Amino acid sequence: MGLFGKMFGKGKEEKKSCCCEMEIVEAPEGEETTDACGCGRGCEAPFGDAVTLTVLGPGCKRCHELNDNALAVAAKSGRQVNVEYVTDPIAIAEAGIMSTPALLVDGKVVSQGKVLTASEIEGLL
């Protein structure tokens, strides 16, 4: 593959992946596969009941406080909780957020313009 093929993605093998970005490997005929991530698409991710908390904000003090509260909930939660902190203004606008900080639980907006306490976030899970 030449220089331009690498730059424009020509000749690349396309990998199948799941919603959780795990690579899907075809199982040999006759073998059963399990759906460990619970997405229903046959991937092998080890976290089926994982919850994703996404904090959206430009990086101000209130946004950091909400992120810290979300991290505290993730640390003491009995199940797997992933925390993401997004500061990209384009991503915030695409999520439909009009007031920051905002909190999303599994991609659904649950709070805007308010710093939720750790106990309030725990109640949303």
PDB file of C-alpha atoms in Angstrom:
ATOM      1  CA  MET A   1       0.000   0.000   0.000  1.00  0.00           C
ATOM      2  CA  GLY A   2       1.375   3.397  -0.926  1.00  0.00           C
ATOM      3  CA  LEU A   3       1.515   6.615   0.989  1.00  0.00           C
ATOM      4  CA  PHE A   4      -1.862   7.851  -0.216  1.00  0.00           C
ATOM      5  CA  GLY A   5      -3.498   4.513   0.498  1.00  0.00           C
ATOM      6  CA  LYS A   6      -2.443   4.816   4.137  1.00  0.00           C
ATOM      7  CA  MET A   7      -3.604   8.419   4.362  1.00  0.00           C
ATOM      8  CA  PHE A   8      -7.044   7.813   2.919  1.00  0.00           C
ATOM      9  CA  GLY A   9      -7.660   4.379   4.446  1.00  0.00           C
ATOM     10  CA  LYS A  10      -7.597   2.410   1.201  1.00  0.00           C
ATOM     11  CA  GLY A  11      -6.563  -1.185   1.535  1.00  0.00           C
ATOM     12  CA  LYS A  12      -7.402  -1.271   5.226  1.00  0.00           C
ATOM     13  CA  GLU A  13      -9.104  -4.324   6.600  1.00  0.00           C
ATOM     14  CA  GLU A  14     -12.418  -3.449   8.136  1.00  0.00           C
ATOM     15  CA  LYS A  15     -12.831  -4.945  11.592  1.00  0.00           C
ATOM     16  CA  LYS A  16     -16.207  -5.830  12.992  1.00  0.00           C
ATOM     17  CA  SER A  17     -16.817  -4.277  16.374  1.00  0.00           C
ATOM     18  CA  CYS A  18     -19.622  -4.047  18.843  1.00  0.00           C
ATOM     19  CA  CYS A  19     -21.243  -1.050  20.491  1.00  0.00           C
ATOM     20  CA  CYS A  20     -18.699  -1.402  23.293  1.00  0.00           C
ATOM     21  CA  GLU A  21     -15.871  -1.240  20.710  1.00  0.00           C
ATOM     22  CA  MET A  22     -14.799  -4.825  21.345  1.00  0.00           C
ATOM     23  CA  GLU A  23     -13.709  -6.710  18.251  1.00  0.00           C
ATOM     24  CA  ILE A  24     -16.161  -9.415  17.215  1.00  0.00           C
ATOM     25  CA  VAL A  25     -14.525 -12.681  16.316  1.00  0.00           C
ATOM     26  CA  GLU A  26     -16.503 -15.251  14.384  1.00  0.00           C
ATOM     27  CA  ALA A  27     -16.949 -18.472  16.358  1.00  0.00           C
ATOM     28  CA  PRO A  28     -16.347 -21.790  14.622  1.00  0.00           C
ATOM     29  CA  GLU A  29     -19.481 -23.494  13.406  1.00  0.00           C
ATOM     30  CA  GLY A  30     -21.233 -25.512  16.102  1.00  0.00           C
ATOM     31  CA  GLU A  31     -19.847 -23.515  19.050  1.00  0.00           C
ATOM     32  CA  GLU A  32     -22.090 -21.269  21.106  1.00  0.00           C
ATOM     33  CA  THR A  33     -21.083 -17.739  22.008  1.00  0.00           C
ATOM     34  CA  THR A  34     -22.083 -15.731  25.037  1.00  0.00           C
ATOM     35  CA  ASP A  35     -23.087 -12.099  25.060  1.00  0.00           C
ATOM     36  CA  ALA A  36     -21.187 -10.887  28.099  1.00  0.00           C
ATOM     37  CA  CYS A  37     -21.730  -7.154  27.647  1.00  0.00           C
ATOM     38  CA  GLY A  38     -25.509  -7.490  27.291  1.00  0.00           C
ATOM     39  CA  CYS A  39     -25.728  -5.490  24.086  1.00  0.00           C
ATOM     40  CA  GLY A  40     -27.351  -8.353  22.183  1.00  0.00           C
ATOM     41  CA  ARG A  41     -24.792  -8.282  19.393  1.00  0.00           C
ATOM     42  CA  GLY A  42     -22.562 -11.162  20.450  1.00  0.00           C
ATOM     43  CA  CYS A  43     -19.502  -9.384  21.790  1.00  0.00           C
ATOM     44  CA  GLU A  44     -17.326 -10.743  24.552  1.00  0.00           C
ATOM     45  CA  ALA A  45     -16.970  -7.716  26.835  1.00  0.00           C
ATOM     46  CA  PRO A  46     -16.650  -8.621  30.517  1.00  0.00           C
ATOM     47  CA  PHE A  47     -19.088  -5.992  31.831  1.00  0.00           C
ATOM     48  CA  GLY A  48     -22.753  -6.713  31.199  1.00  0.00           C
ATOM     49  CA  ASP A  49     -24.302  -4.342  33.723  1.00  0.00           C
ATOM     50  CA  ALA A  50     -21.845  -1.440  33.478  1.00  0.00           C
ATOM     51  CA  VAL A  51     -23.260   2.044  33.834  1.00  0.00           C
ATOM     52  CA  THR A  52     -21.636   5.044  32.166  1.00  0.00           C
ATOM     53  CA  LEU A  53     -21.824   8.441  33.827  1.00  0.00           C
ATOM     54  CA  THR A  54     -20.859  11.305  31.534  1.00  0.00           C
ATOM     55  CA  VAL A  55     -20.133  14.741  32.960  1.00  0.00           C
ATOM     56  CA  LEU A  56     -20.398  17.537  30.392  1.00  0.00           C
ATOM     57  CA  GLY A  57     -18.924  20.954  31.027  1.00  0.00           C
ATOM     58  CA  PRO A  58     -16.235  23.424  29.937  1.00  0.00           C
ATOM     59  CA  GLY A  59     -13.923  22.650  32.855  1.00  0.00           C
ATOM     60  CA  CYS A  60     -15.145  25.129  35.463  1.00  0.00           C
ATOM     61  CA  LYS A  61     -15.131  24.592  39.233  1.00  0.00           C
ATOM     62  CA  ARG A  62     -18.745  23.358  39.291  1.00  0.00           C
ATOM     63  CA  CYS A  63     -18.046  20.868  36.488  1.00  0.00           C
ATOM     64  CA  HIS A  64     -15.025  19.497  38.349  1.00  0.00           C
ATOM     65  CA  GLU A  65     -17.142  19.185  41.503  1.00  0.00           C
ATOM     66  CA  LEU A  66     -19.799  17.168  39.642  1.00  0.00           C
ATOM     67  CA  ASN A  67     -17.073  14.977  38.135  1.00  0.00           C
ATOM     68  CA  ASP A  68     -15.581  14.381  41.611  1.00  0.00           C
ATOM     69  CA  ASN A  69     -19.018  13.411  42.947  1.00  0.00           C
ATOM     70  CA  ALA A  70     -19.516  10.990  40.040  1.00  0.00           C
ATOM     71  CA  LEU A  71     -16.081   9.456  40.658  1.00  0.00           C
ATOM     72  CA  ALA A  72     -16.933   9.034  44.353  1.00  0.00           C
ATOM     73  CA  VAL A  73     -20.120   7.160  43.428  1.00  0.00           C
ATOM     74  CA  ALA A  74     -18.177   4.972  40.997  1.00  0.00           C
ATOM     75  CA  ALA A  75     -15.597   4.129  43.664  1.00  0.00           C
ATOM     76  CA  LYS A  76     -18.084   3.036  46.311  1.00  0.00           C
ATOM     77  CA  SER A  77     -20.648   1.450  43.992  1.00  0.00           C
ATOM     78  CA  GLY A  78     -20.987  -2.325  44.088  1.00  0.00           C
ATOM     79  CA  ARG A  79     -21.239  -2.573  40.303  1.00  0.00           C
ATOM     80  CA  GLN A  80     -19.102  -1.290  37.480  1.00  0.00           C
ATOM     81  CA  VAL A  81     -19.567   2.421  36.869  1.00  0.00           C
ATOM     82  CA  ASN A  82     -17.531   4.184  34.174  1.00  0.00           C
ATOM     83  CA  VAL A  83     -17.119   7.961  34.457  1.00  0.00           C
ATOM     84  CA  GLU A  84     -16.359  10.141  31.441  1.00  0.00           C
ATOM     85  CA  TYR A  85     -15.638  13.872  31.536  1.00  0.00           C
ATOM     86  CA  VAL A  86     -16.342  15.731  28.286  1.00  0.00           C
ATOM     87  CA  THR A  87     -15.191  19.327  27.814  1.00  0.00           C
ATOM     88  CA  ASP A  88     -15.590  19.558  24.042  1.00  0.00           C
ATOM     89  CA  PRO A  89     -18.120  22.346  23.309  1.00  0.00           C
ATOM     90  CA  ILE A  90     -19.265  20.652  20.110  1.00  0.00           C
ATOM     91  CA  ALA A  91     -20.037  17.386  21.941  1.00  0.00           C
ATOM     92  CA  ILE A  92     -21.888  19.347  24.639  1.00  0.00           C
ATOM     93  CA  ALA A  93     -23.995  21.129  22.006  1.00  0.00           C
ATOM     94  CA  GLU A  94     -24.708  17.866  20.160  1.00  0.00           C
ATOM     95  CA  ALA A  95     -26.028  16.393  23.411  1.00  0.00           C
ATOM     96  CA  GLY A  96     -28.531  19.256  23.562  1.00  0.00           C
ATOM     97  CA  ILE A  97     -27.099  20.717  26.763  1.00  0.00           C
ATOM     98  CA  MET A  98     -28.060  24.348  27.353  1.00  0.00           C
ATOM     99  CA  SER A  99     -26.652  24.761  30.859  1.00  0.00           C
ATOM    100  CA  THR A 100     -23.552  23.173  32.390  1.00  0.00           C
ATOM    101  CA  PRO A 101     -22.560  21.151  34.284  1.00  0.00           C
ATOM    102  CA  ALA A 102     -24.673  18.329  32.942  1.00  0.00           C
ATOM    103  CA  LEU A 103     -24.820  14.645  33.804  1.00  0.00           C
ATOM    104  CA  LEU A 104     -25.767  11.804  31.479  1.00  0.00           C
ATOM    105  CA  VAL A 105     -26.496   8.267  32.666  1.00  0.00           C
ATOM    106  CA  ASP A 106     -25.958   5.785  29.834  1.00  0.00           C
ATOM    107  CA  GLY A 107     -26.329   8.612  27.304  1.00  0.00           C
ATOM    108  CA  LYS A 108     -29.564  10.065  28.744  1.00  0.00           C
ATOM    109  CA  VAL A 109     -29.534  13.586  30.168  1.00  0.00           C
ATOM    110  CA  VAL A 110     -30.558  13.488  33.841  1.00  0.00           C
ATOM    111  CA  SER A 111     -29.307  16.873  35.066  1.00  0.00           C
ATOM    112  CA  GLN A 112     -28.369  20.275  33.613  1.00  0.00           C
ATOM    113  CA  GLY A 113     -27.032  23.398  35.317  1.00  0.00           C
ATOM    114  CA  LYS A 114     -26.790  21.774  38.740  1.00  0.00           C
ATOM    115  CA  VAL A 115     -24.071  20.093  40.779  1.00  0.00           C
ATOM    116  CA  LEU A 116     -25.609  16.872  42.034  1.00  0.00           C
ATOM    117  CA  THR A 117     -24.353  15.410  45.292  1.00  0.00           C
ATOM    118  CA  ALA A 118     -22.951  11.901  45.424  1.00  0.00           C
ATOM    119  CA  SER A 119     -26.145  10.624  47.078  1.00  0.00           C
ATOM    120  CA  GLU A 120     -28.299  12.207  44.348  1.00  0.00           C
ATOM    121  CA  ILE A 121     -26.166  10.559  41.644  1.00  0.00           C
ATOM    122  CA  GLU A 122     -26.361   7.228  43.467  1.00  0.00           C
ATOM    123  CA  GLY A 123     -30.154   7.515  43.458  1.00  0.00           C
ATOM    124  CA  LEU A 124     -30.121   7.870  39.664  1.00  0.00           C
ATOM    125  CA  LEU A 125     -28.321   4.562  39.193  1.00  0.00           C
TER     126      LEU A 125
END
